Coordinates of C-alpha atoms and ligand atoms in Angstrom, one line a residue:
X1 CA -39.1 -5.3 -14.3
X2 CA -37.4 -2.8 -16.7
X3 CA -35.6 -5.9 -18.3
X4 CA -36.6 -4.5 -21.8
X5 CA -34.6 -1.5 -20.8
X6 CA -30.6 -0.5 -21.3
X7 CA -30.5 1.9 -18.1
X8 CA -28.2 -0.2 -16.0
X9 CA -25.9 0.0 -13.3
X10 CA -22.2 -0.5 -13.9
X11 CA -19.5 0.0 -11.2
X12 CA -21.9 1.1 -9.1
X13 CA -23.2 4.2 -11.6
X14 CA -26.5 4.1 -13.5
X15 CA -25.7 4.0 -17.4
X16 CA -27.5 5.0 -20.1
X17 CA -25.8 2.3 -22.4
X18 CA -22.3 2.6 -22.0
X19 CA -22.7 6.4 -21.7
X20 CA -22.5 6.9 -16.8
X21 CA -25.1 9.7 -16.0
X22 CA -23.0 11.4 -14.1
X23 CA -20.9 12.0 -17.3
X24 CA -23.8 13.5 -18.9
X25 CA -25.2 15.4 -15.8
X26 CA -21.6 16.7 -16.0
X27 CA -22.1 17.9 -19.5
X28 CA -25.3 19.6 -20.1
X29 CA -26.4 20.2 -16.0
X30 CA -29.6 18.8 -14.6
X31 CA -32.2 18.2 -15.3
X32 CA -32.1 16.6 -18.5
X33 CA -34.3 13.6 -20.3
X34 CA -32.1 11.0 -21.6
X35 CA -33.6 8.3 -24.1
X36 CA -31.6 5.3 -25.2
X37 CA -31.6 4.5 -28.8
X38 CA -31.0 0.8 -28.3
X39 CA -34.4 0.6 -26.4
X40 CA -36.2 2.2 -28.3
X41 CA -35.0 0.1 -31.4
X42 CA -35.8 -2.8 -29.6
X43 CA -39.2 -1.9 -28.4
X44 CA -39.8 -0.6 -32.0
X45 CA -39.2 -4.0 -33.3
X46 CA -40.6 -5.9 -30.8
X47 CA -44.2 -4.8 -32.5
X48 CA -42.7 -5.4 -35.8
X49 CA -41.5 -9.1 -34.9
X50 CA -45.1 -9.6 -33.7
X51 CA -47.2 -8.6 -36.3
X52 CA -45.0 -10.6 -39.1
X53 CA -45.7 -11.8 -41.2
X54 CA -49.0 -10.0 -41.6
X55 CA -48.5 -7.3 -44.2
X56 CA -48.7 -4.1 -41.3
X57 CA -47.0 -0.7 -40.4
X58 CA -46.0 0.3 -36.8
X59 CA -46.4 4.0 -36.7
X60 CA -45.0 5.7 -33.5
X61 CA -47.7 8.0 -31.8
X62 CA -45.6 11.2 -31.9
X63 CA -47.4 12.5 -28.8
X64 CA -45.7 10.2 -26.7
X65 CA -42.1 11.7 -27.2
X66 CA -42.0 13.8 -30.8
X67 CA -38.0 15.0 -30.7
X68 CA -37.1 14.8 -34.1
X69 CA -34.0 12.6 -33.8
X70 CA -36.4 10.1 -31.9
X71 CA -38.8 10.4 -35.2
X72 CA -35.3 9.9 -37.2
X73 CA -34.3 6.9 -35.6
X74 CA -37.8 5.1 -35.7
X75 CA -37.9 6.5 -39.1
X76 CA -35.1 4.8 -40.3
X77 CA -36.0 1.5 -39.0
X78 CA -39.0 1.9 -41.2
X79 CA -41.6 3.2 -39.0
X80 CA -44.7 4.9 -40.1
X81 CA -46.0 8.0 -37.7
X82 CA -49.4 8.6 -35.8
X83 CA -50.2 12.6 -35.7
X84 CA -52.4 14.2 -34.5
X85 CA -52.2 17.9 -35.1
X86 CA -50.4 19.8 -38.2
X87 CA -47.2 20.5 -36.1
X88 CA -46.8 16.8 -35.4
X89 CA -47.1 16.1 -39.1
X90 CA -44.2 18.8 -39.6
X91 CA -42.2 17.2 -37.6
X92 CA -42.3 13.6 -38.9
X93 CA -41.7 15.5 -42.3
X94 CA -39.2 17.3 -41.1
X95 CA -37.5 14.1 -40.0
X96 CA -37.6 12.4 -43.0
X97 CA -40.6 10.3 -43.0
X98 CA -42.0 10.6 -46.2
X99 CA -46.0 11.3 -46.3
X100 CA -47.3 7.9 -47.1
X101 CA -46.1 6.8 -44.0
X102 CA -48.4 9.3 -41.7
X103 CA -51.3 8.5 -40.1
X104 CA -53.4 11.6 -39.7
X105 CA -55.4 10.9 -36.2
X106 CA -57.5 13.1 -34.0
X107 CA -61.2 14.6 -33.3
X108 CA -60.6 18.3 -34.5
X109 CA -58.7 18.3 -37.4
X110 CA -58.8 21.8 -38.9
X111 CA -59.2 22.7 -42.9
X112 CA -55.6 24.1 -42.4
X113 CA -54.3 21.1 -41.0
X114 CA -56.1 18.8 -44.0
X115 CA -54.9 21.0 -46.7
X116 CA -51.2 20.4 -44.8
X117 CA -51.1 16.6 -44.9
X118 CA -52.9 16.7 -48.8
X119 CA -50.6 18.4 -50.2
X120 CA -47.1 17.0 -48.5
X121 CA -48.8 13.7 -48.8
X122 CA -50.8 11.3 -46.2
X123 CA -51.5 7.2 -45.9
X124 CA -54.9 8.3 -44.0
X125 CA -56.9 10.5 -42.2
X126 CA -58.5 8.9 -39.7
X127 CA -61.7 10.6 -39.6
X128 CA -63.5 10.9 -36.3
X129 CA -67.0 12.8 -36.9
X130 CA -69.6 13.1 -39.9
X131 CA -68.7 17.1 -39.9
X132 CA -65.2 16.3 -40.5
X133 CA -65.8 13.9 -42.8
X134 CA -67.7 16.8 -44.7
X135 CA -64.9 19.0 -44.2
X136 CA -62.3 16.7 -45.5
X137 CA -64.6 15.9 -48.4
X138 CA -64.7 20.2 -49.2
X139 CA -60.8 20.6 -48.8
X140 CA -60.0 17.1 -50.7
X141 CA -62.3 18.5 -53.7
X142 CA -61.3 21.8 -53.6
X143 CA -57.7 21.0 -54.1
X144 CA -58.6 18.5 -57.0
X145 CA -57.1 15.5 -55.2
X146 CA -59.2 12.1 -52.9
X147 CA -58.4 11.8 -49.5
X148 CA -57.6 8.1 -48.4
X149 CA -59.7 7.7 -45.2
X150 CA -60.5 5.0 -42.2
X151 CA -63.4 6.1 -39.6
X152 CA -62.8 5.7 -36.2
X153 CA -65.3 3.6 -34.3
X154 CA -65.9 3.8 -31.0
X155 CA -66.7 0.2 -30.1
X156 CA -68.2 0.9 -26.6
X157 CA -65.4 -1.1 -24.5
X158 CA -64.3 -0.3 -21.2
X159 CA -60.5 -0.3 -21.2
X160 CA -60.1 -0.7 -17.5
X161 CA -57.5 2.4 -17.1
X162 CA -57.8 5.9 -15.9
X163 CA -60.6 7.8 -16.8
X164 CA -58.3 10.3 -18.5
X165 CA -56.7 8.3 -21.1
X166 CA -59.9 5.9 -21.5
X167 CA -61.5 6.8 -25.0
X168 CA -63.7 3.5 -25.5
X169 CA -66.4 3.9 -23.8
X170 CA -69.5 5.7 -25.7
X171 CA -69.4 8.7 -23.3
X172 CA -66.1 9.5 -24.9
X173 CA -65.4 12.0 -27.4
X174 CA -63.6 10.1 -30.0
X175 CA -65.0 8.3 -32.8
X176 CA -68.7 7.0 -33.9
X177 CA -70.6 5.0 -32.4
X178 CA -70.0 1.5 -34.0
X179 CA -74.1 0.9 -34.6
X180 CA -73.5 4.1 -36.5
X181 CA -71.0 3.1 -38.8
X182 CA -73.1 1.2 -41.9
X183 CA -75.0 4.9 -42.0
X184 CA -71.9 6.8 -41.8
X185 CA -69.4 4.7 -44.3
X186 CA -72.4 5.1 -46.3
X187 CA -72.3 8.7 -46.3
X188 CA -68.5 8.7 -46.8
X189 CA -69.1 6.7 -49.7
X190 CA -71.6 9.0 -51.4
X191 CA -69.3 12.4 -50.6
X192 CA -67.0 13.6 -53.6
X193 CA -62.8 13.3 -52.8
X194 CA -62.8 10.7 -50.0
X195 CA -61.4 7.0 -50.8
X196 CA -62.3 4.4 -47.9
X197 CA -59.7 2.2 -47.4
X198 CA -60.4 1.2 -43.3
X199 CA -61.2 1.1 -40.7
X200 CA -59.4 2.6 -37.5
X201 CA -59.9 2.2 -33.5
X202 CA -58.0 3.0 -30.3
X203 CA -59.8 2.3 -27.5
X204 CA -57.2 4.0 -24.5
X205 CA -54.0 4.3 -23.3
X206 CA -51.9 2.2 -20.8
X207 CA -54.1 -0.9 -21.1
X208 CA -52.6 -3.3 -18.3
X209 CA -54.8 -6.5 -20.0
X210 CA -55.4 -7.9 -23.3
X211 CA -59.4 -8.3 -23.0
X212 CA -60.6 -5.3 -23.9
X213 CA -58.3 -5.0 -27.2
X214 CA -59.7 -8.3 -27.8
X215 CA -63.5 -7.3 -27.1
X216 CA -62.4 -4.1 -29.2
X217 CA -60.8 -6.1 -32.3
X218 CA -63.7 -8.5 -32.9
X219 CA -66.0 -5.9 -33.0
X220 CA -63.8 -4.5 -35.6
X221 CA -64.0 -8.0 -37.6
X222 CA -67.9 -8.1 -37.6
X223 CA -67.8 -4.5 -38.5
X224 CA -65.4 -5.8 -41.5
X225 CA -67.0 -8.0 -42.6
X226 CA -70.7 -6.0 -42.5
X227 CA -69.2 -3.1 -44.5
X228 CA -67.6 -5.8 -47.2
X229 CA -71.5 -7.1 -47.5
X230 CA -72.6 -3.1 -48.5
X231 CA -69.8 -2.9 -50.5
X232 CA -67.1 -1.0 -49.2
X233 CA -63.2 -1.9 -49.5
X234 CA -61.8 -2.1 -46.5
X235 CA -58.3 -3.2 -46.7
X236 CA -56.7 -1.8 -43.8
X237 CA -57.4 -1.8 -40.3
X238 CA -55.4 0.6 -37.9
X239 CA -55.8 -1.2 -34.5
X240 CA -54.5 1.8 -32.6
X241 CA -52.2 2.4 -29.7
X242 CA -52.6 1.4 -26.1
X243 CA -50.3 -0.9 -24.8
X244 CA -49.2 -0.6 -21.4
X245 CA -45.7 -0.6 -19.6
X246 CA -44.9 -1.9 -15.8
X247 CA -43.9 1.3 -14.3
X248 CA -42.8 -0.2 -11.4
X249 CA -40.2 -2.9 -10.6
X250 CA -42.7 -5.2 -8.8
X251 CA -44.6 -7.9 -9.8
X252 CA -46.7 -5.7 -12.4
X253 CA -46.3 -7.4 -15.8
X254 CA -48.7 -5.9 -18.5
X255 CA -49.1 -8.0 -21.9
X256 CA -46.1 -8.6 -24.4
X257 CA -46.0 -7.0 -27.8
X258 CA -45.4 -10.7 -29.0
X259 CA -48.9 -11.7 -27.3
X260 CA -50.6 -9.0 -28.3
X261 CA -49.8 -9.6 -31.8
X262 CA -50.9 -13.2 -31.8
X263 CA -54.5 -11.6 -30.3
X264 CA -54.3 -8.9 -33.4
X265 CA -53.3 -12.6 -35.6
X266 CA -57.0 -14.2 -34.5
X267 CA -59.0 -11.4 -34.1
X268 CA -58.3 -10.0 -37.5
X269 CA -55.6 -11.8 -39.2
X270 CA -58.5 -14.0 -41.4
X271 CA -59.2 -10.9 -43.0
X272 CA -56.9 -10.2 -45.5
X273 CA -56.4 -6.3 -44.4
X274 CA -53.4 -5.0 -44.2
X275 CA -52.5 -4.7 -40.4
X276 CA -51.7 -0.9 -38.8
X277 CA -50.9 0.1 -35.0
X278 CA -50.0 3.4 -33.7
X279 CA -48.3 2.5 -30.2
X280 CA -46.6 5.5 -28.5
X281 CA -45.8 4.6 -24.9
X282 CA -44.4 0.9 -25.0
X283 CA -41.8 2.2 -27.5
X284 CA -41.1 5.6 -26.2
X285 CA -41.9 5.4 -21.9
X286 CA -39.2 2.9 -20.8
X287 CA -37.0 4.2 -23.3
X288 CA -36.6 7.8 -21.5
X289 CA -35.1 8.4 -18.0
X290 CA -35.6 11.9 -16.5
X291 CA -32.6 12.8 -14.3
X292 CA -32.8 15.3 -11.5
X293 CA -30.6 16.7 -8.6
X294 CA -31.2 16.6 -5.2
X295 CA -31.4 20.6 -4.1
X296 CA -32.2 20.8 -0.5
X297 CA -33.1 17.8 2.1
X298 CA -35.8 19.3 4.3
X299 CA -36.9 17.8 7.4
X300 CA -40.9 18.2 7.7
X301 CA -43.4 17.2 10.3
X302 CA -43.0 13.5 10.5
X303 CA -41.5 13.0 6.8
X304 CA -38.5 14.5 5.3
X305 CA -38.8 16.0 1.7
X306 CA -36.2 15.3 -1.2
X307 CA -36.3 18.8 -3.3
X308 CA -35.0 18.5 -6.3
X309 CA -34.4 20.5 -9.5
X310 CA -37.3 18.8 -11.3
X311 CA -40.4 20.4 -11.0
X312 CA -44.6 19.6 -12.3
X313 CA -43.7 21.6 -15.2
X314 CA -40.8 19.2 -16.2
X315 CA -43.2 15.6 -15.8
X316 CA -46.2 16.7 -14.8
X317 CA -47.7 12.6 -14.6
X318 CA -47.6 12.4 -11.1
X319 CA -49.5 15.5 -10.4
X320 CA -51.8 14.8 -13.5
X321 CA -52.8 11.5 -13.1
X322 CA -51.4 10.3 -9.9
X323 CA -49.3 8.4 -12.2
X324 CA -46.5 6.5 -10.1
X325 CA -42.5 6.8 -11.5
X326 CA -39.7 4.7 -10.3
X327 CA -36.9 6.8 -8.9
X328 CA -33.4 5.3 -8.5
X329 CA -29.9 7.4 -7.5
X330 CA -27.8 7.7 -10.2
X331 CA -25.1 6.4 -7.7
X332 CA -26.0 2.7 -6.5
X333 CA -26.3 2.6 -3.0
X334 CA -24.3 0.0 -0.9
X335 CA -26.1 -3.1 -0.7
X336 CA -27.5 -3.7 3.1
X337 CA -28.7 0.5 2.9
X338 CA -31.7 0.5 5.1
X339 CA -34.0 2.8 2.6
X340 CA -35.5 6.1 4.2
X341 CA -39.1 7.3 3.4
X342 CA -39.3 10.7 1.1
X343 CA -41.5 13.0 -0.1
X344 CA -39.8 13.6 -3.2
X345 CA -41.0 17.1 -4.5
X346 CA -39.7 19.8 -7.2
X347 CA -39.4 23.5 -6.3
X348 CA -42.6 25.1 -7.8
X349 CA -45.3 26.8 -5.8
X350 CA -47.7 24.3 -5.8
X351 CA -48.6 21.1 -3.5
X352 CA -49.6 19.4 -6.2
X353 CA -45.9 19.7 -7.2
X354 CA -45.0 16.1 -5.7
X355 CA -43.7 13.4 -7.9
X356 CA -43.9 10.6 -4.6
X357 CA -44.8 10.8 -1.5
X358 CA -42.8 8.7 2.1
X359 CA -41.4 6.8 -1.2
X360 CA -38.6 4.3 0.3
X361 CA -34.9 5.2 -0.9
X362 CA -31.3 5.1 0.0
X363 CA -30.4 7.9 2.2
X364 CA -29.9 11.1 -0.2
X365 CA -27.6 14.6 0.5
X366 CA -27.9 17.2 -1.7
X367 CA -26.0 17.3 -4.8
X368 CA -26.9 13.7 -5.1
X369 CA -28.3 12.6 -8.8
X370 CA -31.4 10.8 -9.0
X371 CA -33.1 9.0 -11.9
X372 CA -36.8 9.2 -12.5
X373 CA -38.0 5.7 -14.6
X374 CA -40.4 5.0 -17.7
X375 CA -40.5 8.8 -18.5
X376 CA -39.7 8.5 -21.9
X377 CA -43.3 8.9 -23.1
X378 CA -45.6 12.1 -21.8
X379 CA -42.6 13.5 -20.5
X380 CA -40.9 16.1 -22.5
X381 CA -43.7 16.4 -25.0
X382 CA -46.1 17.3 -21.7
X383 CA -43.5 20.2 -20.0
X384 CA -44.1 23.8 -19.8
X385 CA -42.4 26.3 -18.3
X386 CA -44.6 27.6 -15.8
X387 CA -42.5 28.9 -13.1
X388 CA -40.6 30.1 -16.1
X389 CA -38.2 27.2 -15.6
X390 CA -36.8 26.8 -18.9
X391 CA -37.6 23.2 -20.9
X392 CA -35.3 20.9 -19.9
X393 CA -32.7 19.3 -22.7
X394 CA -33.6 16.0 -23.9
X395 CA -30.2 14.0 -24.9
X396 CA -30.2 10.7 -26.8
X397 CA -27.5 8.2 -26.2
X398 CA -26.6 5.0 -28.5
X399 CA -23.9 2.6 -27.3
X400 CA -20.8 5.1 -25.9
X401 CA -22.4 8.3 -28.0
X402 CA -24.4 10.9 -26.6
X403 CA -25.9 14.2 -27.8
X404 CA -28.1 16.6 -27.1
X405 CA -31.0 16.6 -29.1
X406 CA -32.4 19.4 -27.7
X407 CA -31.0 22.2 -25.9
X408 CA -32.0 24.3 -22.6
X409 CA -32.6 27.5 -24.3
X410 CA -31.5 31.0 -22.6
X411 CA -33.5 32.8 -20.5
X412 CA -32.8 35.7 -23.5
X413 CA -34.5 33.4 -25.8
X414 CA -37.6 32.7 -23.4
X415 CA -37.8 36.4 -22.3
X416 CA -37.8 37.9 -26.2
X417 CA -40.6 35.4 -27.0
X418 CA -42.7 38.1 -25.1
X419 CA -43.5 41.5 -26.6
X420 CA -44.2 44.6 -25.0
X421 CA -46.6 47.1 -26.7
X422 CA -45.1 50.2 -27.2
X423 CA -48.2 52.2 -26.0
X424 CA -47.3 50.6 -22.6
Ligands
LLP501 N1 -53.5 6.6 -31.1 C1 -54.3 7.5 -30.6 C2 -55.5 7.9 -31.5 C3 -54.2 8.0 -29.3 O1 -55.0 8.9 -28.9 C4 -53.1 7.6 -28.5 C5 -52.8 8.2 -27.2 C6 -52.2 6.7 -29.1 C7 -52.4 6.2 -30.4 C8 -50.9 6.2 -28.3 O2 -51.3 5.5 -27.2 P1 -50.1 4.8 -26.3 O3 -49.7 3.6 -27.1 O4 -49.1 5.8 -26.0 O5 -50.8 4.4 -25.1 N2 -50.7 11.7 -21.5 C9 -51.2 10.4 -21.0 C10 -51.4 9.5 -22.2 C11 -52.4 10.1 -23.2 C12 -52.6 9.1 -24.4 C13 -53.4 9.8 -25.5 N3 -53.6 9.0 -26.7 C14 -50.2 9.8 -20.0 O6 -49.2 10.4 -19.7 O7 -50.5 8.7 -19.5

């Protein structure tokens, strides 16, 4: 169910709030992301409710949707930020969110990118390697000042979701190995300009279950309490991101924030630390809509296809990870419609340009408006413009308000971003 949602129909037209798509389609032309500032409020303190009255910070993974009036509004509600490269930590500055409350995260941070978030100002690097930790120690001295740091472990649990977005498991990239981490925190402790403060995990993305956060987070107690015994401080576990959304309307019902904060209460709550998480998608994917247009209805070889005006480029999760999207017309349709099987594709020259395939719908014509579901998160921050289909604008709506956030550019601006050499 999308009940956590605010995309509703009313008189029969799908609403983003009080704000009919149509309205907006009208306004800035298809297709266009719409996010709702209501859910993603809601969703946003959902965590926050859960975690109370543990002493914790929710920081938004800016991966999952990084527009900076998304970063403003979570920002403002008191949200810290997850980045994970040095243009992600320019945009959460650039929204307002002072450097305390960033979360450095990722397995390739560059010297550039530490000397970035030490001198605007960081809560932590979460450091994933021993040759990183090496390099923050170098950059952190250089510049005089300590670097506050957690290391990642990788707790060796399988996260039971696809193999792309699993980062567990030991054959993963991310993190050390947790049997490694009394050697490594002790090297940490012996290298010049690093302060341990944690310790951080994330274990993968889209979890549907709460068993391996909960194999994950004990680990991460033990390893607490081990690292207390040789005499580290660790006063802060980040817990990471990973909880998953129904993206369909069936019976799919992954855990509640509110549940997966009492499992973060007994796993870890006896410890005294202070309590961080970095979820993206559960705030950000059933926040976002992605609304498209119907282009041409093609009759093929025992299926008909739905071409629309989104494309791969636009949400490329369906052709990435065979991930499945709701669609729904913008326009309700009547309610004994028989529904009609489609291929629903987008015009680019690829097969693997197919966001469904013989998916069951009302009857569409062209011109009709349809609206692609829990595409809030990986969406925009995932397009390209191959094709050279220009980015799509991304509009933000709360209560009977809208605005673009941000805007198509011109093909002018996409074409002078190339150069010709003038010995051509
Ligand atoms: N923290 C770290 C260190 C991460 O790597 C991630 C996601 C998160 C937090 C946020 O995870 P979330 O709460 O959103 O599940 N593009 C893929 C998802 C990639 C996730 C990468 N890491 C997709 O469209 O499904």
């Amino acid at each position: 169910m999308h009940s956590m949602d605010h995309f509703l129909y009313r008189n029969g037209v799908l609403h983003a709030e009080d704000v009919p798509l149509t309205e907006i389609a009208a306004s800035v032309g298809t297709p266009f992301y719409v996010y709702s500032a209501a859910t993603l409020t809601r969703h946003y303190t959902l965590f926050t409710e859960a975690l109370s009255p543990l002493p914790h910070m929710v920081c938004f993974a800016i991966k999952s949707l990084s527009n900076l009036a998304v970063l403003k509004l979570l920002g403002d509600l008191g949200a810290g930020m997850d980045v994970v490269s040095g243009g992600e930590y320019r945009r959460a500055l650039a929204a307002g969110i002072p450097g305390n409350r960033i979360v450095f995260s990722g397995v390739g941070k560059t010297r550039d990118e530490m000397r970035l978030a030490l001198t605007h100002g960081i809560r932590q690097f979460n450091v994933e390697s021993e040759p990183e930790l090496r390099a923050l120690s170098e950059v952190a001295t250089a510049m005089g000042v300590v670097a506050p740091i957690t290391i990642r472990v990788n707790p060796d649990v399988d996260a039971r979701t696809h193999e792309k977005i699993a980062t567990g498991k030991k054959e993963n990239k991310f993190g050390i190995p947790i049997d490694r981490a009394s050697a490594v925190y002790a090297e940490a402790a012996a290298l010049p300009g690093l302060q341990i403060i944690g310790i951080d995990v994330h274990i993968g993305s889209q979890l549907t279950e709460l068993e391996p956060f909960e194999q994950a987070y004990k680990k991460v107690a033990d390893l607490t309490e081990r690292l207390r015994a040789e005499g580290h401080t660790i006063s802060r576990l980040d817990l990471g991101g990973g909880l998953g959304i129904p993206y369909t309307r069936s019976n799919e019902a992954p855990p509640l924030p509110l549940d997966y904060g009492a499992l973060i209460k007994r796993t870890v709550g006896h410890l005294g630390c202070e309590i961080e998480i970095e979820p993206g998608r559960l705030i950000s994917g059933n926040s976002g809509l992605l609304v498209s247009q119907v282009i041409y209805v093609k009759e093929g070889e025992g299926r008909d296809f739905l071409i629309v005006d989104a494309a791969m480029n636009d949400l490329v999760r369906p052709s990435m990870y065979g991930a499945h999207h709701d669609i729904d017309p913008v326009i309700e349709a009547a309610p004994a419609t028989e529904p009609h099987p489609y291929d629903v594709v987008g015009p680019v020259c690829e097969t693997g340009d197919t966001f469904a395939k013989a998916r069951p719908l009302a009857p569409l014509n062209e011109g009709d408006l349809i609206a692609f579901r829990s595409a809030g998160a990986y969406g925009a921050v995932m397009a390209s413009e191959y094709n050279t289909r220009p980015l799509i604008p991304e509009v933000l709506v709360r209560g009977d308000q809208f605005a673009v956030i941000r805007a198509r550019p011109t093909f002018d601006e996409i074409l002078n971003r190339d150069t010709i050499p003038t010995w051509l």
